[in-house]
XYZ file of C-alpha atoms in Angstrom:
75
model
C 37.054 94.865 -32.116
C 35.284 91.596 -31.826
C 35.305 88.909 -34.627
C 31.293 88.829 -36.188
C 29.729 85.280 -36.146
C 31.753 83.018 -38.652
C 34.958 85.337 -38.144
C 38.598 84.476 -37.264
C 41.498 86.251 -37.005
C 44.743 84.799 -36.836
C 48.291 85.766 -35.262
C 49.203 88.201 -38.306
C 46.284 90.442 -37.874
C 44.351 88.499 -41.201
C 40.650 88.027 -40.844
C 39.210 84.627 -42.506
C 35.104 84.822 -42.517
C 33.096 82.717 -44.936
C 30.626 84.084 -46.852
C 27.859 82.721 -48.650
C 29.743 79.198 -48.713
C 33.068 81.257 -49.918
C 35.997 81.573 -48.030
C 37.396 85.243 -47.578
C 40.589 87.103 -46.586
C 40.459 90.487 -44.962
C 43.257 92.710 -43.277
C 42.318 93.982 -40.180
C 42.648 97.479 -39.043
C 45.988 96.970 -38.380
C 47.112 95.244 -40.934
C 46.115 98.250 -43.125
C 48.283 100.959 -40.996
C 50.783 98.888 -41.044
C 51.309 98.659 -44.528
C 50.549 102.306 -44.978
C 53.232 102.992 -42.897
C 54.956 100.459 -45.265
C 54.524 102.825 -48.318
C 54.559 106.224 -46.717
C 58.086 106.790 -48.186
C 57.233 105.409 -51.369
C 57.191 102.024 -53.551
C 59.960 100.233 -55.626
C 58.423 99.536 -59.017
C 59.709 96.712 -61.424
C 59.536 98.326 -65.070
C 60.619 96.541 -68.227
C 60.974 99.482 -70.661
C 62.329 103.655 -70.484
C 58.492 104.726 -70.656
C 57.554 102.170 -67.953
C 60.258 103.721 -66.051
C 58.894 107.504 -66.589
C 55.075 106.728 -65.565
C 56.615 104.978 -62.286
C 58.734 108.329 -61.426
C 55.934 110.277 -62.135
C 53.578 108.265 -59.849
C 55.776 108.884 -57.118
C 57.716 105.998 -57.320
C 61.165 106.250 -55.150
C 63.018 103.751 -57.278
C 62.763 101.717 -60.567
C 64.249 98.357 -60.675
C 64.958 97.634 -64.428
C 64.187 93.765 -65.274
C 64.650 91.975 -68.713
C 60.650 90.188 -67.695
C 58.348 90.795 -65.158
C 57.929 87.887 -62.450
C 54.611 87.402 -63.610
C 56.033 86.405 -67.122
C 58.670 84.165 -65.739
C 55.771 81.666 -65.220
């Protein structure tokens, strides 16, 4: 596939375009397979509670990992 006008993609497969004056970052093709193949046995899910824990399972999540704060409230 070739790059549109303003378009560049680098060594990882990420496509940086600018549009309307704003910078953008896309995955390319396969970038997304990849990580579906990633996930295709399931996700790890960081939970902070039992029910947290029980909406992850039933999601299809193949493992909980149990932390006293998320990393998002560490900042």
């Amino acid at each position: 596939m070739l790059p549109l006008s303003g378009e560049r993609q680098d060594a990882k497969g990420i496509i940086h375009d600018k549009i309307n004056s704003i910078d953008t970052l896309r995955g390319s093709s396969t970038v997304k397979r990849g990580f579906a193949h990633m996930l295709k046995n399931g996700v790890v899910m960081d939970v902070t509670n039992v029910e947290q824990a029980l909406i992850a399972e039933e999601a299809g999540a193949v493992s909980v990992m149990v932390l006293d704060k998320l990393p998002s409230e560490v900042r």
